[in-house]
Amino acid sequence: MYEVVEMVKQLGIPTWFMTHSCTDLRWHELFQIIARTNGKNMTDEEVEALSYDERCRLLNLNPVIVAKHFQYRVETFFIEILLANENPIDKIIYYALRIEFQMRGSPHLHALI
């Protein structure tokens, strides 16, 4: 927090504030990754057939995999989209990221750009 406060003092108010939520219950590839860590393969159809309770159970039993996958998706979004040469929201010079966890355990991101 202190780092962000100092950035604002030195650089001024950020141009962009973004929040990204983790839609982990809908990420088929995440459930397939979890299944592979248990020596199983899971098709998209099998993932689609999982109940809400079963999805929550799998996510709750694998918090590190969920957090690392969210981090991977955030990093990919920043590198391949926001920091790309096309500069979709203008050239990014400074940014600060903070990942927090919701009550049910899913991560979400706040970004100042």
Phi, psi and omega in degrees: 000318182296326178297318179293318178301316179293323176300316181294319179299319184275324187255344182097181182295136178296153178283322185234144168234127181232146171235130177240125179263153179269115177263051186301331179294343183251359183272097181303318183297330178294316178293327177292323176295314179301316179298318180297327178293341177258014177076020181239159171247142182229128179278167176301322180294321178292321177295315180300328182282348180294138177285166177302315181297320179293320177298313179299318179299314179297319179293317181293330179280348185228056185296327181291317179298317180297313181296318180293323179292319177298316178300317178300315181295320178296311180299318178297317178300314181294312185291312188275341182243294187292322182264008179294160181300337180288343179049065186298333177240029183086173183288127179268124180255312181231145173206156177227135181241143174221124177257129178236167181241132179286173182302325180275003174100352182281138179283156169214159187242139169243134182228136171250128183232000000 
